[in-house]
Amino acid sequence: SIESAGTFTNNASGIVQAHHTFYNGIQVVHSGSVCTNHGSILMGTIGSLGYNGILAEQSASFTNSISGSIEINNVNPNWWSRGIMLTASGAFSNAGSIQLGNLLSNTTGIFVDGSGGFTNTSDGTITINNTTNNGVLVEVAGSSFLNNGDLLIGTAGSSMENGILVQNNSTFSNGATGLIRINKANAQWWSKSVAVISATFTNSGSIEAGNSSLNSYGLHVESTGSFTNQVSGTIRVNTTTYNGIQ
C-alpha cells in the first residue's frame, strides 16, 4: 500500500508480482501518493486477487511509463472485482503496455468511478480480454476516460457483456490518434460494443466494432446520452446480431 503522500517507483529492470490477495494487488491512496512503473508488473497468474488488481483513490496517481508493462489476471472472485479501479479522484496515466485478462479472466477490466480519470496516451496500448462484465466502465459525473492510443477489447478469449459502458453523466473521449477495437461483446443478447447511457462520448479517432468477432450490438445511445463523431472521426461497425447503431 502506498499512502499519505508516499512514493513508489519500479525501475526499468524491476519486477513486481502480486498474487493471492484478498483485497488489492497494489493500492495507492491519498493526495500526493504516487506509484510509477518503468518495469514489469505481473498479477494473478499464480492465485486470484479479490477486489482489484490496481486501486488508485483519494486523489492518488499511478503512471505506467513508455517502458512499463502491466499484466493483470484472475481478478474475479467477486462480481465487483476489477483489473484497474479508479475512484475518489484517483488518476491513472498509461504510456506503456497494459494487458488485462491475457491469461485468466477478470470480472471487469477498467472501472473509473467517483471523479476518477484515466488517460491512455498516444504511446499507450491497452489490451482487454476475458472479462465477464465490461471491458471499460466509466461511472458518475466527473469520471472520465481519454484514449489517445490503442484500446483493444475482446481480440481473444471469452465473450463479455459490454466492450465500453459510459453512464450516469460521465465522459469518454477518443482523441484523433485514438484507436478502439471491440469484439466479442456478445455474452447476452443485449450486449453492446459501446453503450452511452445518460453520459457523453466524443470520437475524433477511429472506432472499429466487430472487425474480427461477433457483437450483439454496435453503438448504443439512450436516456439523454450523447455521442458526437467529429470531422476526423471514423466509425466502422461489422458483424452484429442486431443493430449497428441505435
mmCIF file of C-alpha atoms in Angstrom:
data_model
loop_
_atom_site.group_PDB
_atom_site.id
_atom_site.type_symbol
_atom_site.label_atom_id
_atom_site.label_comp_id
_atom_site.label_asym_id
_atom_site.label_seq_id
_atom_site.Cartn_x
_atom_site.Cartn_y
_atom_site.Cartn_z
ATOM 1 C CA SER A 1 0.000 0.000 0.000
ATOM 2 C CA ILE A 2 1.296 3.469 -0.982
ATOM 3 C CA GLU A 3 -0.406 6.161 1.111
ATOM 4 C CA SER A 4 -0.103 9.514 2.876
ATOM 5 C CA ALA A 5 1.948 11.151 0.084
ATOM 6 C CA GLY A 6 4.148 8.074 -0.271
ATOM 7 C CA THR A 7 6.088 7.408 -3.479
ATOM 8 C CA PHE A 8 6.973 4.095 -5.108
ATOM 9 C CA THR A 9 8.978 3.750 -8.334
ATOM 10 C CA ASN A 10 9.594 0.476 -10.117
ATOM 11 C CA ASN A 11 12.653 0.988 -12.324
ATOM 12 C CA ALA A 12 13.030 -0.416 -15.846
ATOM 13 C CA SER A 13 14.811 -3.534 -14.574
ATOM 14 C CA GLY A 14 12.354 -4.061 -11.718
ATOM 15 C CA ILE A 15 9.720 -6.793 -11.480
ATOM 16 C CA VAL A 16 6.758 -6.556 -9.098
ATOM 17 C CA GLN A 17 4.474 -9.563 -8.613
ATOM 18 C CA ALA A 18 1.229 -9.805 -6.631
ATOM 19 C CA HIS A 19 -0.819 -12.980 -6.210
ATOM 20 C CA HIS A 20 -3.223 -14.478 -3.669
ATOM 21 C CA THR A 21 -4.538 -11.178 -2.252
ATOM 22 C CA PHE A 22 -7.894 -10.850 -0.515
ATOM 23 C CA TYR A 23 -8.180 -7.139 -1.366
ATOM 24 C CA ASN A 24 -5.885 -5.252 -3.794
ATOM 25 C CA GLY A 25 -2.649 -6.178 -5.535
ATOM 26 C CA ILE A 26 -1.426 -2.557 -5.455
ATOM 27 C CA GLN A 27 -3.270 0.308 -3.819
ATOM 28 C CA VAL A 28 -2.319 3.986 -3.981
ATOM 29 C CA VAL A 29 -4.244 6.152 -1.539
ATOM 30 C CA HIS A 30 -4.397 9.862 -0.545
ATOM 31 C CA SER A 31 -3.421 13.086 -2.288
ATOM 32 C CA GLY A 32 0.291 13.222 -3.125
ATOM 33 C CA SER A 33 0.705 9.445 -3.201
ATOM 34 C CA VAL A 34 2.345 8.349 -6.457
ATOM 35 C CA CYS A 35 3.203 4.984 -7.988
ATOM 36 C CA THR A 36 5.328 4.961 -11.159
ATOM 37 C CA ASN A 37 6.146 1.848 -13.159
ATOM 38 C CA HIS A 38 9.007 1.736 -15.647
ATOM 39 C CA GLY A 39 9.460 -2.024 -15.408
ATOM 40 C CA SER A 40 7.219 -5.074 -15.177
ATOM 41 C CA ILE A 41 4.165 -5.723 -13.001
ATOM 42 C CA LEU A 42 2.605 -9.205 -13.003
ATOM 43 C CA MET A 43 -0.571 -10.029 -11.093
ATOM 44 C CA GLY A 44 -2.817 -13.034 -10.623
ATOM 45 C CA THR A 45 -1.003 -15.676 -12.655
ATOM 46 C CA ILE A 46 -0.470 -17.865 -9.582
ATOM 47 C CA GLY A 47 -3.520 -17.031 -7.448
ATOM 48 C CA SER A 48 -6.550 -14.750 -7.577
ATOM 49 C CA LEU A 49 -6.892 -11.130 -6.418
ATOM 50 C CA GLY A 50 -10.148 -10.452 -4.613
ATOM 51 C CA TYR A 51 -11.098 -6.804 -5.108
ATOM 52 C CA ASN A 52 -8.814 -5.010 -7.573
ATOM 53 C CA GLY A 53 -5.518 -5.543 -9.300
ATOM 54 C CA ILE A 54 -4.597 -1.854 -9.010
ATOM 55 C CA LEU A 55 -6.584 0.681 -6.968
ATOM 56 C CA ALA A 56 -5.898 4.442 -7.064
ATOM 57 C CA GLU A 57 -8.172 6.613 -4.935
ATOM 58 C CA GLN A 58 -8.465 9.814 -2.902
ATOM 59 C CA SER A 59 -6.500 11.901 -5.446
ATOM 60 C CA ALA A 60 -3.603 9.445 -5.643
ATOM 61 C CA SER A 61 -1.995 8.741 -9.020
ATOM 62 C CA PHE A 62 -0.493 5.820 -10.931
ATOM 63 C CA THR A 63 1.745 6.183 -14.017
ATOM 64 C CA ASN A 64 2.803 3.409 -16.360
ATOM 65 C CA SER A 65 5.605 4.879 -18.463
ATOM 66 C CA ILE A 66 6.503 4.072 -22.055
ATOM 67 C CA SER A 67 8.829 1.284 -20.880
ATOM 68 C CA GLY A 68 6.311 -0.078 -18.381
ATOM 69 C CA SER A 69 4.484 -3.379 -18.776
ATOM 70 C CA ILE A 70 1.494 -4.465 -16.679
ATOM 71 C CA GLU A 71 -0.301 -7.824 -16.827
ATOM 72 C CA ILE A 72 -3.314 -8.407 -14.577
ATOM 73 C CA ASN A 73 -5.249 -11.678 -14.476
ATOM 74 C CA ASN A 74 -7.545 -13.635 -12.200
ATOM 75 C CA VAL A 75 -9.297 -10.674 -10.530
ATOM 76 C CA ASN A 76 -12.635 -12.450 -10.450
ATOM 77 C CA PRO A 77 -13.805 -13.837 -7.079
ATOM 78 C CA ASN A 78 -16.499 -11.127 -6.754
ATOM 79 C CA TRP A 79 -18.958 -9.522 -9.161
ATOM 80 C CA TRP A 80 -17.301 -6.172 -8.369
ATOM 81 C CA SER A 81 -13.714 -7.340 -8.929
ATOM 82 C CA ARG A 82 -11.725 -5.170 -11.374
ATOM 83 C CA GLY A 83 -8.350 -5.240 -13.059
ATOM 84 C CA ILE A 84 -7.862 -1.477 -12.520
ATOM 85 C CA MET A 85 -10.082 0.675 -10.300
ATOM 86 C CA LEU A 86 -10.061 4.485 -10.009
ATOM 87 C CA THR A 87 -12.307 6.270 -7.534
ATOM 88 C CA ALA A 88 -12.425 9.390 -5.339
ATOM 89 C CA SER A 89 -10.414 11.438 -7.901
ATOM 90 C CA GLY A 90 -7.787 8.762 -8.418
ATOM 91 C CA ALA A 91 -5.793 9.185 -11.640
ATOM 92 C CA PHE A 92 -4.057 6.756 -13.995
ATOM 93 C CA SER A 93 -1.833 7.584 -16.988
ATOM 94 C CA ASN A 94 -0.581 4.907 -19.366
ATOM 95 C CA ALA A 95 2.126 5.335 -21.993
ATOM 96 C CA GLY A 96 3.258 1.706 -21.977
ATOM 97 C CA SER A 97 1.624 -1.697 -22.281
ATOM 98 C CA ILE A 98 -1.309 -2.961 -20.214
ATOM 99 C CA GLN A 99 -2.735 -6.444 -20.690
ATOM 100 C CA LEU A 100 -5.830 -7.358 -18.711
ATOM 101 C CA GLY A 101 -7.106 -10.929 -18.881
ATOM 102 C CA ASN A 102 -4.465 -12.123 -21.312
ATOM 103 C CA LEU A 103 -4.244 -15.441 -19.438
ATOM 104 C CA LEU A 104 -7.137 -15.666 -16.950
ATOM 105 C CA SER A 105 -10.470 -13.890 -16.615
ATOM 106 C CA ASN A 106 -11.240 -10.649 -14.756
ATOM 107 C CA THR A 107 -14.778 -9.640 -13.824
ATOM 108 C CA THR A 108 -14.271 -6.114 -15.228
ATOM 109 C CA GLY A 109 -11.231 -4.685 -16.983
ATOM 110 C CA ILE A 110 -11.042 -0.961 -16.058
ATOM 111 C CA PHE A 111 -13.559 0.805 -13.806
ATOM 112 C CA VAL A 112 -13.468 4.606 -13.466
ATOM 113 C CA ASP A 113 -15.744 5.983 -10.733
ATOM 114 C CA GLY A 114 -16.071 8.906 -8.321
ATOM 115 C CA SER A 115 -14.396 11.617 -10.444
ATOM 116 C CA GLY A 116 -11.510 9.338 -11.333
ATOM 117 C CA GLY A 117 -9.600 9.997 -14.548
ATOM 118 C CA PHE A 118 -7.885 7.525 -16.877
ATOM 119 C CA THR A 119 -5.609 8.661 -19.734
ATOM 120 C CA ASN A 120 -4.151 6.348 -22.349
ATOM 121 C CA THR A 121 -1.553 8.444 -24.178
ATOM 122 C CA SER A 122 -0.660 8.162 -27.867
ATOM 123 C CA ASP A 123 2.169 5.756 -26.928
ATOM 124 C CA GLY A 124 -0.058 3.549 -24.787
ATOM 125 C CA THR A 125 -1.572 0.184 -25.696
ATOM 126 C CA ILE A 126 -4.287 -1.430 -23.589
ATOM 127 C CA THR A 127 -5.497 -4.940 -24.398
ATOM 128 C CA ILE A 128 -8.526 -6.271 -22.501
ATOM 129 C CA ASN A 129 -9.708 -9.864 -22.903
ATOM 130 C CA ASN A 130 -11.624 -12.456 -20.912
ATOM 131 C CA THR A 131 -13.841 -10.081 -18.937
ATOM 132 C CA THR A 132 -17.177 -11.269 -17.613
ATOM 133 C CA ASN A 133 -18.905 -7.876 -17.408
ATOM 134 C CA ASN A 134 -17.386 -4.752 -19.005
ATOM 135 C CA GLY A 135 -14.086 -4.142 -20.718
ATOM 136 C CA VAL A 136 -14.201 -0.482 -19.627
ATOM 137 C CA LEU A 137 -16.834 1.028 -17.321
ATOM 138 C CA VAL A 138 -16.959 4.800 -16.681
ATOM 139 C CA GLU A 139 -19.446 5.779 -13.996
ATOM 140 C CA VAL A 140 -20.906 9.003 -12.476
ATOM 141 C CA ALA A 141 -20.375 12.724 -13.113
ATOM 142 C CA GLY A 142 -16.753 13.879 -13.056
ATOM 143 C CA SER A 143 -15.369 10.489 -14.069
ATOM 144 C CA SER A 144 -13.556 10.435 -17.404
ATOM 145 C CA PHE A 145 -11.610 8.271 -19.821
ATOM 146 C CA LEU A 146 -9.355 9.785 -22.513
ATOM 147 C CA ASN A 147 -7.911 7.469 -25.149
ATOM 148 C CA ASN A 148 -5.199 8.744 -27.458
ATOM 149 C CA GLY A 149 -3.561 5.372 -28.018
ATOM 150 C CA ASP A 150 -4.694 1.828 -28.796
ATOM 151 C CA LEU A 151 -7.570 0.310 -26.814
ATOM 152 C CA LEU A 152 -8.179 -3.277 -27.945
ATOM 153 C CA ILE A 153 -11.064 -5.152 -26.337
ATOM 154 C CA GLY A 154 -12.116 -8.740 -26.998
ATOM 155 C CA THR A 155 -9.435 -9.658 -29.506
ATOM 156 C CA ALA A 156 -9.195 -13.117 -27.912
ATOM 157 C CA GLY A 157 -10.737 -15.220 -25.185
ATOM 158 C CA SER A 158 -14.309 -15.422 -23.908
ATOM 159 C CA SER A 159 -17.362 -13.238 -24.554
ATOM 160 C CA MET A 160 -18.150 -10.181 -22.416
ATOM 161 C CA GLU A 161 -21.301 -8.248 -21.584
ATOM 162 C CA ASN A 162 -20.157 -4.841 -22.911
ATOM 163 C CA GLY A 163 -17.000 -3.532 -24.503
ATOM 164 C CA ILE A 164 -17.286 0.055 -23.207
ATOM 165 C CA LEU A 165 -20.094 1.283 -20.936
ATOM 166 C CA VAL A 166 -20.253 5.022 -20.185
ATOM 167 C CA GLN A 167 -23.105 6.098 -17.918
ATOM 168 C CA ASN A 168 -24.516 8.427 -15.268
ATOM 169 C CA ASN A 169 -23.104 11.741 -16.564
ATOM 170 C CA SER A 170 -19.534 10.500 -17.035
ATOM 171 C CA THR A 171 -17.462 11.203 -20.167
ATOM 172 C CA PHE A 172 -15.380 9.250 -22.662
ATOM 173 C CA SER A 173 -13.186 10.827 -25.349
ATOM 174 C CA ASN A 174 -11.372 9.043 -28.153
ATOM 175 C CA GLY A 175 -8.783 11.510 -29.447
ATOM 176 C CA ALA A 176 -7.571 11.983 -33.017
ATOM 177 C CA THR A 177 -4.751 9.461 -32.515
ATOM 178 C CA GLY A 178 -7.000 7.027 -30.658
ATOM 179 C CA LEU A 179 -7.872 3.585 -31.999
ATOM 180 C CA ILE A 180 -10.606 1.497 -30.363
ATOM 181 C CA ARG A 181 -11.359 -2.061 -31.500
ATOM 182 C CA ILE A 182 -14.118 -4.063 -29.835
ATOM 183 C CA ASN A 183 -15.074 -7.696 -30.442
ATOM 184 C CA LYS A 184 -16.818 -10.497 -28.525
ATOM 185 C CA ALA A 185 -19.369 -8.182 -26.831
ATOM 186 C CA ASN A 186 -21.971 -10.901 -27.156
ATOM 187 C CA ALA A 187 -22.339 -12.643 -23.788
ATOM 188 C CA GLN A 188 -26.014 -11.545 -23.710
ATOM 189 C CA TRP A 189 -28.463 -10.647 -26.455
ATOM 190 C CA TRP A 190 -28.372 -7.063 -25.148
ATOM 191 C CA SER A 191 -24.568 -6.823 -25.075
ATOM 192 C CA LYS A 192 -23.143 -3.653 -26.628
ATOM 193 C CA SER A 193 -19.801 -2.792 -28.210
ATOM 194 C CA VAL A 194 -20.203 0.776 -26.918
ATOM 195 C CA ALA A 195 -23.107 1.842 -24.686
ATOM 196 C CA VAL A 196 -23.632 5.504 -23.745
ATOM 197 C CA ILE A 197 -26.393 5.909 -21.149
ATOM 198 C CA SER A 198 -27.057 9.380 -19.720
ATOM 199 C CA ALA A 199 -23.426 10.208 -20.481
ATOM 200 C CA THR A 200 -21.215 11.777 -23.161
ATOM 201 C CA PHE A 201 -18.942 10.160 -25.738
ATOM 202 C CA THR A 202 -16.841 12.103 -28.248
ATOM 203 C CA ASN A 203 -14.908 10.420 -31.053
ATOM 204 C CA SER A 204 -12.172 12.149 -33.045
ATOM 205 C CA GLY A 205 -10.247 8.986 -33.886
ATOM 206 C CA SER A 206 -11.111 5.507 -35.091
ATOM 207 C CA ILE A 207 -13.635 3.038 -33.661
ATOM 208 C CA GLU A 208 -13.942 -0.463 -35.113
ATOM 209 C CA ALA A 209 -16.568 -2.865 -33.783
ATOM 210 C CA GLY A 210 -16.888 -6.443 -34.949
ATOM 211 C CA ASN A 211 -13.868 -6.378 -37.221
ATOM 212 C CA SER A 212 -12.942 -9.950 -36.216
ATOM 213 C CA SER A 213 -15.742 -11.369 -33.994
ATOM 214 C CA LEU A 214 -19.483 -11.020 -33.410
ATOM 215 C CA ASN A 215 -21.002 -8.318 -31.186
ATOM 216 C CA SER A 216 -24.692 -8.335 -30.277
ATOM 217 C CA TYR A 217 -24.992 -4.578 -30.925
ATOM 218 C CA GLY A 218 -22.617 -1.915 -32.193
ATOM 219 C CA LEU A 219 -23.081 1.620 -30.860
ATOM 220 C CA HIS A 220 -25.980 2.174 -28.427
ATOM 221 C CA VAL A 221 -27.071 5.584 -27.063
ATOM 222 C CA GLU A 222 -30.020 6.075 -24.677
ATOM 223 C CA SER A 223 -31.552 8.093 -21.808
ATOM 224 C CA THR A 224 -30.180 11.568 -22.693
ATOM 225 C CA GLY A 225 -26.875 10.050 -23.736
ATOM 226 C CA SER A 226 -24.834 11.968 -26.305
ATOM 227 C CA PHE A 227 -22.439 10.614 -28.925
ATOM 228 C CA THR A 228 -20.534 13.015 -31.196
ATOM 229 C CA ASN A 229 -18.418 11.848 -34.117
ATOM 230 C CA GLN A 230 -16.106 14.711 -35.004
ATOM 231 C CA VAL A 231 -14.897 15.574 -38.522
ATOM 232 C CA SER A 232 -11.772 13.458 -38.063
ATOM 233 C CA GLY A 233 -13.700 10.562 -36.519
ATOM 234 C CA THR A 234 -14.233 7.208 -38.226
ATOM 235 C CA ILE A 235 -16.674 4.502 -37.091
ATOM 236 C CA ARG A 236 -16.818 1.033 -38.653
ATOM 237 C CA VAL A 237 -19.390 -1.470 -37.401
ATOM 238 C CA ASN A 238 -19.445 -5.046 -38.704
ATOM 239 C CA THR A 239 -20.760 -8.441 -37.629
ATOM 240 C CA THR A 240 -23.620 -7.596 -35.252
ATOM 241 C CA THR A 241 -26.594 -9.758 -34.322
ATOM 242 C CA TYR A 242 -28.934 -6.776 -34.101
ATOM 243 C CA ASN A 243 -28.277 -3.082 -34.844
ATOM 244 C CA GLY A 244 -25.073 -1.382 -35.914
ATOM 245 C CA ILE A 245 -26.110 1.961 -34.381
ATOM 246 C CA GLN A 246 -29.187 2.610 -32.294
#
